[in-house]
Coordinates of C-alpha atoms in Angstrom, one line a residue:
X1 CA -53.0 4.1 32.4
X2 CA -51.3 1.2 34.3
X3 CA -49.2 0.5 31.2
X4 CA -48.0 4.1 31.1
X5 CA -46.9 4.0 34.8
X6 CA -45.2 0.6 34.3
X7 CA -43.3 2.0 31.3
X8 CA -42.3 5.0 33.3
X9 CA -40.9 3.0 36.2
X10 CA -39.1 0.7 33.8
X11 CA -37.3 3.7 32.2
X12 CA -36.4 5.1 35.6
X13 CA -35.0 1.9 37.0
X14 CA -33.2 0.7 33.8
X15 CA -31.5 4.0 32.9
X16 CA -28.8 3.7 35.7
X17 CA -28.0 0.3 34.4
X18 CA -27.4 1.5 30.9
X19 CA -24.8 4.0 32.1
X20 CA -22.6 1.5 34.0
X21 CA -19.0 0.7 32.9
X22 CA -19.3 -3.0 32.7
X23 CA -16.8 -3.3 29.9
X24 CA -14.4 -0.6 31.0
X25 CA -10.7 -1.0 30.2
X26 CA -8.2 1.0 32.3
X27 CA -5.3 2.4 30.2
X28 CA -2.8 1.2 32.8
X29 CA -4.0 -2.4 32.2
X30 CA -3.5 -2.3 28.4
X31 CA -0.5 -2.8 26.2
X32 CA -1.2 -0.8 23.0
X33 CA 0.1 -2.7 20.0
X34 CA 1.1 -0.3 17.2
X35 CA 2.4 -2.9 14.8
X36 CA 2.2 -6.7 14.3
X37 CA 4.9 -8.7 12.6
X38 CA 4.1 -12.2 11.4
X39 CA 6.8 -14.8 10.5
X40 CA 7.1 -18.6 10.4
X41 CA 9.6 -20.5 12.5
X42 CA 11.7 -23.5 11.2
X43 CA 9.3 -25.9 13.0
X44 CA 6.3 -24.4 11.3
X45 CA 4.9 -22.3 14.1
X46 CA 3.8 -18.7 13.7
X47 CA 6.1 -16.1 15.2
X48 CA 4.4 -12.9 16.2
X49 CA 6.3 -9.7 17.0
X50 CA 4.3 -7.2 19.0
X51 CA 5.5 -3.5 18.7
X52 CA 4.1 -2.0 22.0
X53 CA 4.1 1.6 22.8
X54 CA 6.0 2.9 25.9
X55 CA 3.4 5.6 26.9
X56 CA 5.8 7.7 29.1
X57 CA 8.5 7.9 26.4
X58 CA 6.1 8.6 23.5
X59 CA 4.3 11.2 25.5
X60 CA 7.6 12.9 26.4
X61 CA 8.8 13.0 22.8
X62 CA 5.5 14.4 21.5
X63 CA 5.5 17.2 24.1
X64 CA 9.0 18.2 23.0
X65 CA 10.8 16.5 25.9
X66 CA 14.1 14.7 25.6
X67 CA 12.7 11.3 26.7
X68 CA 12.6 10.1 23.0
X69 CA 16.3 9.4 23.0
X70 CA 16.8 8.2 26.6
X71 CA 14.7 5.1 26.2
X72 CA 13.0 3.5 23.2
X73 CA 9.5 4.7 22.4
X74 CA 8.5 1.1 21.7
X75 CA 9.2 -2.4 23.1
X76 CA 8.9 -5.5 21.0
X77 CA 7.8 -8.8 22.5
X78 CA 7.7 -12.1 20.6
X79 CA 5.6 -15.3 21.0
X80 CA 5.0 -18.4 19.0
X81 CA 2.0 -20.7 18.4
X82 CA 0.3 -23.0 16.0
X83 CA -2.1 -20.1 15.0
X84 CA -2.4 -16.4 15.6
X85 CA -4.7 -16.8 18.6
X86 CA -2.4 -19.2 20.4
X87 CA 0.6 -17.0 19.8
X88 CA -1.2 -13.9 21.0
X89 CA -2.3 -15.7 24.2
X90 CA 1.2 -17.0 24.8
X91 CA 2.5 -13.5 24.8
X92 CA 0.8 -12.9 28.2
X93 CA 3.8 -14.7 29.7
X94 CA 6.0 -11.8 28.6
X95 CA 3.7 -8.8 28.8
X96 CA 2.3 -7.6 32.1
X97 CA -0.7 -6.0 30.4
X98 CA -3.5 -7.2 28.0
X99 CA -2.6 -6.8 24.4
X100 CA -4.9 -4.2 22.8
X101 CA -5.2 -4.2 19.0
X102 CA -7.6 -1.3 18.5
X103 CA -4.7 1.0 17.7
X104 CA -2.7 -1.4 15.6
X105 CA -2.1 0.5 12.3
X106 CA 0.4 -1.8 10.6
X107 CA 0.7 -5.5 9.8
X108 CA 4.1 -6.7 8.4
X109 CA 4.5 -10.2 6.8
X110 CA 8.0 -11.7 6.4
X111 CA 9.1 -12.3 2.8
X112 CA 9.9 -16.0 3.4
X113 CA 6.5 -16.6 4.8
X114 CA 4.7 -14.7 2.0
X115 CA 6.5 -16.8 -0.6
X116 CA 6.1 -20.2 1.0
X117 CA 2.7 -20.1 2.8
X118 CA 1.1 -16.9 1.5
X119 CA -1.3 -14.5 3.4
X120 CA -4.7 -16.1 3.0
X121 CA -4.6 -18.1 6.2
X122 CA -3.8 -15.0 8.2
X123 CA -6.7 -13.0 7.0
X124 CA -9.4 -15.0 8.9
X125 CA -7.7 -14.5 12.3
X126 CA -7.1 -10.8 11.8
X127 CA -10.5 -10.0 10.3
X128 CA -12.4 -12.1 12.9
X129 CA -10.9 -10.2 15.9
X130 CA -13.4 -7.4 16.9
X131 CA -10.6 -5.2 18.2
X132 CA -8.4 -5.4 15.1
X133 CA -9.1 -2.8 12.4
X134 CA -9.1 -3.8 8.8
X135 CA -7.9 -0.3 7.9
X136 CA -4.4 -1.2 9.2
X137 CA -1.7 -0.9 6.6
X138 CA -0.5 -4.2 5.1
X139 CA 3.1 -4.5 3.9
X140 CA 5.6 -7.3 3.1
X141 CA 9.2 -7.2 4.4
X142 CA 11.4 -7.0 1.3
X143 CA 14.5 -9.2 1.8
X144 CA 14.0 -9.7 5.6
X145 CA 11.7 -11.1 8.3
X146 CA 8.8 -9.1 9.7
X147 CA 10.5 -9.1 13.1
X148 CA 13.5 -7.2 11.7
X149 CA 11.2 -4.4 10.5
X150 CA 9.1 -4.3 13.6
X151 CA 12.2 -4.1 15.8
X152 CA 13.8 -1.2 13.9
X153 CA 13.9 2.2 15.6
X154 CA 13.4 5.2 13.4
X155 CA 14.4 8.9 13.6
X156 CA 12.0 11.8 13.2
X157 CA 8.9 9.6 13.5
X158 CA 9.5 8.1 16.9
X159 CA 6.9 5.3 16.5
X160 CA 8.2 3.0 13.7
X161 CA 4.7 2.0 12.5
X162 CA 4.0 5.7 11.9
X163 CA 7.2 6.1 10.0
X164 CA 6.1 3.3 7.6
X165 CA 2.6 4.6 7.2
X166 CA 3.6 8.2 6.6
X167 CA 6.4 7.1 4.1
X168 CA 3.9 5.1 2.1
X169 CA 1.4 8.0 2.0
X170 CA 4.0 10.6 0.9
X171 CA 5.7 8.4 -1.7
X172 CA 2.3 7.4 -3.2
X173 CA 1.4 11.1 -3.6
X174 CA 4.8 12.4 -4.7
X175 CA 6.7 9.5 -6.4
X176 CA 4.1 7.0 -7.7
X177 CA 6.3 3.8 -7.4
X178 CA 4.4 2.5 -4.3
X179 CA 0.8 2.0 -3.1
X180 CA -0.6 2.1 0.4
X181 CA -2.7 -1.1 0.9
X182 CA -4.9 -1.8 3.9
X183 CA -5.8 -5.2 5.2
X184 CA -9.3 -4.6 3.7
X185 CA -7.8 -3.9 0.3
X186 CA -5.9 -7.1 0.4
X187 CA -9.1 -9.1 1.4
X188 CA -11.1 -7.5 -1.4
X189 CA -8.5 -8.2 -4.1
X190 CA -8.0 -11.8 -3.0
X191 CA -11.7 -12.5 -3.5
X192 CA -12.2 -10.3 -6.6
X193 CA -12.9 -12.3 -9.8
X194 CA -9.9 -12.7 -12.0
X195 CA -7.7 -10.2 -10.1
X196 CA -4.3 -10.5 -8.5
X197 CA -3.1 -8.6 -5.4
X198 CA -0.5 -5.9 -5.0
X199 CA 1.1 -5.0 -1.6
X200 CA 3.9 -2.5 -1.0
X201 CA 7.2 -3.7 0.3
X202 CA 9.5 -2.2 2.9
X203 CA 13.2 -2.9 3.3
X204 CA 15.6 -2.5 6.2
X205 CA 18.7 -0.7 5.0
X206 CA 21.8 -1.3 7.0
X207 CA 22.8 -3.6 9.8
X208 CA 20.0 -5.5 11.5
X209 CA 21.5 -5.4 15.0
X210 CA 22.4 -1.7 14.7
X211 CA 18.8 -0.9 13.7
X212 CA 17.6 -1.9 17.2
X213 CA 19.9 0.3 19.1
X214 CA 19.2 3.8 20.4
X215 CA 22.7 4.9 19.4
X216 CA 21.6 4.6 15.8
X217 CA 19.1 7.5 16.4
X218 CA 21.8 9.7 17.9
X219 CA 23.6 10.2 14.6
X220 CA 22.8 12.8 12.0
X221 CA 23.0 10.1 9.3
X222 CA 21.6 6.8 10.9
X223 CA 23.4 3.8 9.6
X224 CA 20.2 1.7 9.6
X225 CA 16.8 2.8 8.5
X226 CA 13.6 1.7 6.8
X227 CA 12.7 2.5 3.2
X228 CA 9.7 1.8 0.9
X229 CA 11.0 -0.6 -1.8
X230 CA 9.1 -2.4 -4.5
X231 CA 5.6 -3.6 -5.0
X232 CA 4.9 -7.3 -4.1
X233 CA 2.8 -9.3 -6.6
X234 CA 0.7 -12.0 -5.0
X235 CA -0.8 -14.9 -6.9
X236 CA -3.3 -17.1 -5.1
X237 CA -2.2 -15.2 -1.9
X238 CA 1.5 -16.0 -2.3
X239 CA 4.4 -13.7 -3.2
X240 CA 5.7 -14.5 -6.7
X241 CA 7.6 -11.3 -7.7
X242 CA 8.6 -7.7 -7.0
X243 CA 8.0 -4.7 -9.2
X244 CA 10.5 -1.9 -9.3
X245 CA 11.1 1.3 -11.3
X246 CA 9.2 1.8 -14.5
X247 CA 7.2 -1.5 -14.1
X248 CA 6.1 -0.4 -10.6
X249 CA 5.1 3.1 -11.8
X250 CA 3.4 1.7 -14.9
X251 CA 1.4 -0.7 -12.7
X252 CA 0.3 2.1 -10.4
X253 CA -0.6 4.2 -13.4
X254 CA -2.9 1.5 -14.9
X255 CA -4.8 1.0 -11.6
X256 CA -5.3 4.8 -11.5
X257 CA -3.5 5.4 -8.2
X258 CA -0.9 7.9 -9.5
X259 CA -1.3 11.1 -7.4
X260 CA 2.0 12.6 -8.5
X261 CA 5.2 11.6 -10.2
X262 CA 7.8 13.0 -12.6
X263 CA 9.3 12.0 -15.9
X264 CA 12.6 12.9 -17.5
X265 CA 12.3 13.3 -21.2
X266 CA 15.1 12.9 -23.8
X267 CA 15.5 16.0 -26.0
X268 CA 17.7 16.8 -29.0
X269 CA 19.9 13.8 -28.3
X270 CA 20.5 14.5 -24.6
X271 CA 19.2 12.0 -22.1
X272 CA 16.7 13.1 -19.5
X273 CA 16.9 16.7 -20.5
X274 CA 13.4 17.9 -19.6
X275 CA 11.8 17.2 -16.1
X276 CA 8.0 17.0 -16.2
X277 CA 5.9 16.6 -13.0
X278 CA 2.3 15.4 -13.1
X279 CA -0.5 17.5 -11.5
X280 CA -3.4 15.2 -12.3
X281 CA -4.2 12.1 -14.3
X282 CA -7.1 9.8 -15.0
X283 CA -6.7 6.3 -16.3
X284 CA -9.6 4.1 -17.5
X285 CA -9.4 0.4 -18.5
X286 CA -11.9 -1.5 -20.6
X287 CA -12.3 -4.9 -22.2
X288 CA -13.8 -6.2 -25.4
X289 CA -14.2 -9.8 -26.5
X290 CA -15.0 -11.0 -30.0
X291 CA -15.1 -14.7 -31.1
X292 CA -13.8 -15.6 -27.7
X293 CA -10.7 -13.4 -28.1
X294 CA -10.3 -10.6 -25.5
X295 CA -8.8 -7.2 -26.3
X296 CA -7.7 -4.9 -23.4
X297 CA -7.8 -1.1 -23.6
X298 CA -6.0 1.4 -21.4
X299 CA -6.6 5.1 -21.9
X300 CA -4.9 7.8 -19.8
X301 CA -5.1 11.5 -19.7
X302 CA -2.4 13.4 -17.8
X303 CA -1.7 17.1 -17.1
X304 CA 1.5 18.5 -15.6
X305 CA 4.2 21.2 -15.5
X306 CA 7.7 21.6 -16.8
X307 CA 9.8 21.8 -13.7
X308 CA 13.4 21.8 -15.1
X309 CA 15.4 22.1 -18.3
X310 CA 18.9 20.9 -19.0
X311 CA 18.9 22.2 -22.6
X312 CA 17.5 25.4 -24.1
X313 CA 13.9 25.0 -25.2
X314 CA 11.6 27.7 -26.4
X315 CA 8.5 26.9 -24.4
X316 CA 6.6 29.9 -25.8
X317 CA 6.6 28.1 -29.1
X318 CA 3.4 25.9 -29.3
X319 CA 5.1 23.6 -31.8
X320 CA 7.9 22.8 -29.2
X321 CA 5.3 22.2 -26.5
X322 CA 3.4 19.7 -28.7
X323 CA 6.6 17.8 -29.4
X324 CA 7.2 17.6 -25.6
X325 CA 3.7 16.3 -25.1
X326 CA 4.1 13.6 -27.7
X327 CA 7.5 12.5 -26.3
X328 CA 5.9 12.4 -22.8
X329 CA 2.9 10.3 -24.0
X330 CA 5.3 7.9 -25.7
X331 CA 7.2 7.4 -22.5
X332 CA 4.1 6.8 -20.4
X333 CA 2.9 4.3 -22.9
X334 CA 6.2 2.5 -22.6
X335 CA 5.9 2.3 -18.8
X336 CA 2.3 0.9 -19.1
X337 CA 3.3 -1.6 -21.8
X338 CA 6.2 -2.9 -19.6
X339 CA 3.9 -3.3 -16.6
X340 CA 1.2 -5.2 -18.4
X341 CA 3.7 -7.4 -20.2
X342 CA 5.2 -8.3 -16.8
X343 CA 1.7 -9.3 -15.5
X344 CA 1.1 -11.4 -18.6
X345 CA 4.4 -13.2 -18.2
X346 CA 3.4 -14.2 -14.6
X347 CA -0.2 -15.0 -15.5
X348 CA -1.5 -12.5 -12.9
X349 CA -4.0 -9.8 -13.8
X350 CA -3.5 -7.4 -10.9
X351 CA -4.8 -4.5 -13.0
X352 CA -8.5 -5.3 -12.9
X353 CA -9.2 -6.3 -16.5
X354 CA -10.8 -9.5 -15.3
X355 CA -13.0 -7.6 -13.0
X356 CA -14.1 -5.3 -15.9
X357 CA -14.8 -8.4 -17.9
X358 CA -16.8 -9.9 -15.1
X359 CA -19.0 -6.7 -14.8
X360 CA -19.5 -5.9 -18.4
X361 CA -19.4 -9.2 -20.2
X362 CA -20.9 -11.7 -17.7
X363 CA -22.0 -14.3 -20.2
X364 CA -18.5 -14.5 -21.7
X365 CA -16.9 -14.4 -18.3
X366 CA -18.8 -17.6 -17.3
X367 CA -17.1 -19.4 -20.1
X368 CA -13.5 -18.1 -19.6
X369 CA -13.4 -16.9 -16.0
X370 CA -11.8 -20.0 -14.6
X371 CA -9.0 -19.8 -17.2
X372 CA -8.6 -16.0 -17.3
X373 CA -5.2 -15.8 -15.6
X374 CA -3.8 -19.0 -17.0
X375 CA -4.9 -18.8 -20.7
X376 CA -6.7 -15.7 -21.8
X377 CA -5.0 -12.7 -20.0
X378 CA -1.4 -13.8 -20.9
X379 CA -2.3 -13.9 -24.7
X380 CA -4.7 -10.9 -24.8
X381 CA -4.0 -8.0 -27.1
X382 CA -3.4 -4.7 -25.2
X383 CA -4.0 -1.3 -26.8
X384 CA -2.6 1.7 -24.9
X385 CA -3.4 5.4 -25.6
X386 CA -2.1 8.4 -23.6
X387 CA -3.0 12.1 -23.9
X388 CA -0.4 14.3 -22.3
X389 CA -0.5 18.0 -21.8
X390 CA 1.8 20.7 -20.5
X391 CA -0.2 23.2 -18.5
X392 CA 2.5 25.4 -17.0
X393 CA 6.2 26.1 -17.4
X394 CA 7.1 27.6 -14.1
X395 CA 8.1 31.3 -13.7
X396 CA 9.8 31.5 -17.1
X397 CA 9.1 30.5 -20.7
X398 CA 12.5 31.2 -22.1
X399 CA 15.2 28.8 -20.8
X400 CA 17.9 30.2 -18.6
X401 CA 20.4 28.3 -20.7
X402 CA 19.3 30.2 -23.9
X403 CA 21.9 32.6 -25.3

């Protein structure tokens, strides 16, 4: 009975203590960091660029007020240090509030730093911070410093980090030449057996100084803006190349991240005469090894619609449709071949063949794993097969161009 009463009093007296706000953080004491840019100075120090939200301006623009063009929605502060922690602490000399990283949704790495030092050293500091989310988008500045991207003001999406995130999301779904990688994705790929790492690139188009001015946003056609551009290939954590066009799309296709894209098919001697847009696709990769020689297999199945014709084609004729499907499959196979050949030339398997070998052929992997990227993957035979189907032809079967 005494134990029950003792337990009762403990619950009564301890409950008020559990409801206290011992770790409270007042919003007025915090500087919300929406994006973090990381570069290296000439003397070897880290240069951090903090994109901090201006709460009053952002709130006014979101509510439909005119504050979005009277003052910038973000302010960028910079600080240097021998490591990320020191640079972050040094920033307190510029910012009147404590830097708060829980809302940071973008990390930008300068191209020069990505090539010379790589990204592996940065991962520990970012991942170790309990406030920093590993779901933050990870991009590399294509042809510029991270500071240039972080400082750029953007139209439509007032917060520049939101502009980059939304652009990557929509281009991944609609175009298929880019991927949206998070910090966690990069961490996993860096440590995956026999696998390289892919990161989307973003480029500043126009004048650097003009991109920081509010006057740039007050034009119907801004002279400076941000654009998704290329996929960065990392080897041992360092940037070694950029993928563009068919190579980029072929790469995204192999890693099964194509949500939507379109192909222009040559027909009857006319270039790009038929426009085909994908609706769904599924790509599987597999590996086989015999007598120590690996063979890589890629099989893809795609379905889509005819969206435009520049020449008369009788789409009600099954024979014509079959010909279109074969031409489409051949073009997709070409894109995939170009992508894999590019990876083999660089000696970087960023497609996941090595991971498949690790999972399904563990004994063989023990023998060749350490030399996969340097010896086996570059010389491996690749066999690609594609099934392509036309499911719909829009609102008409007969071409408008037919006589």
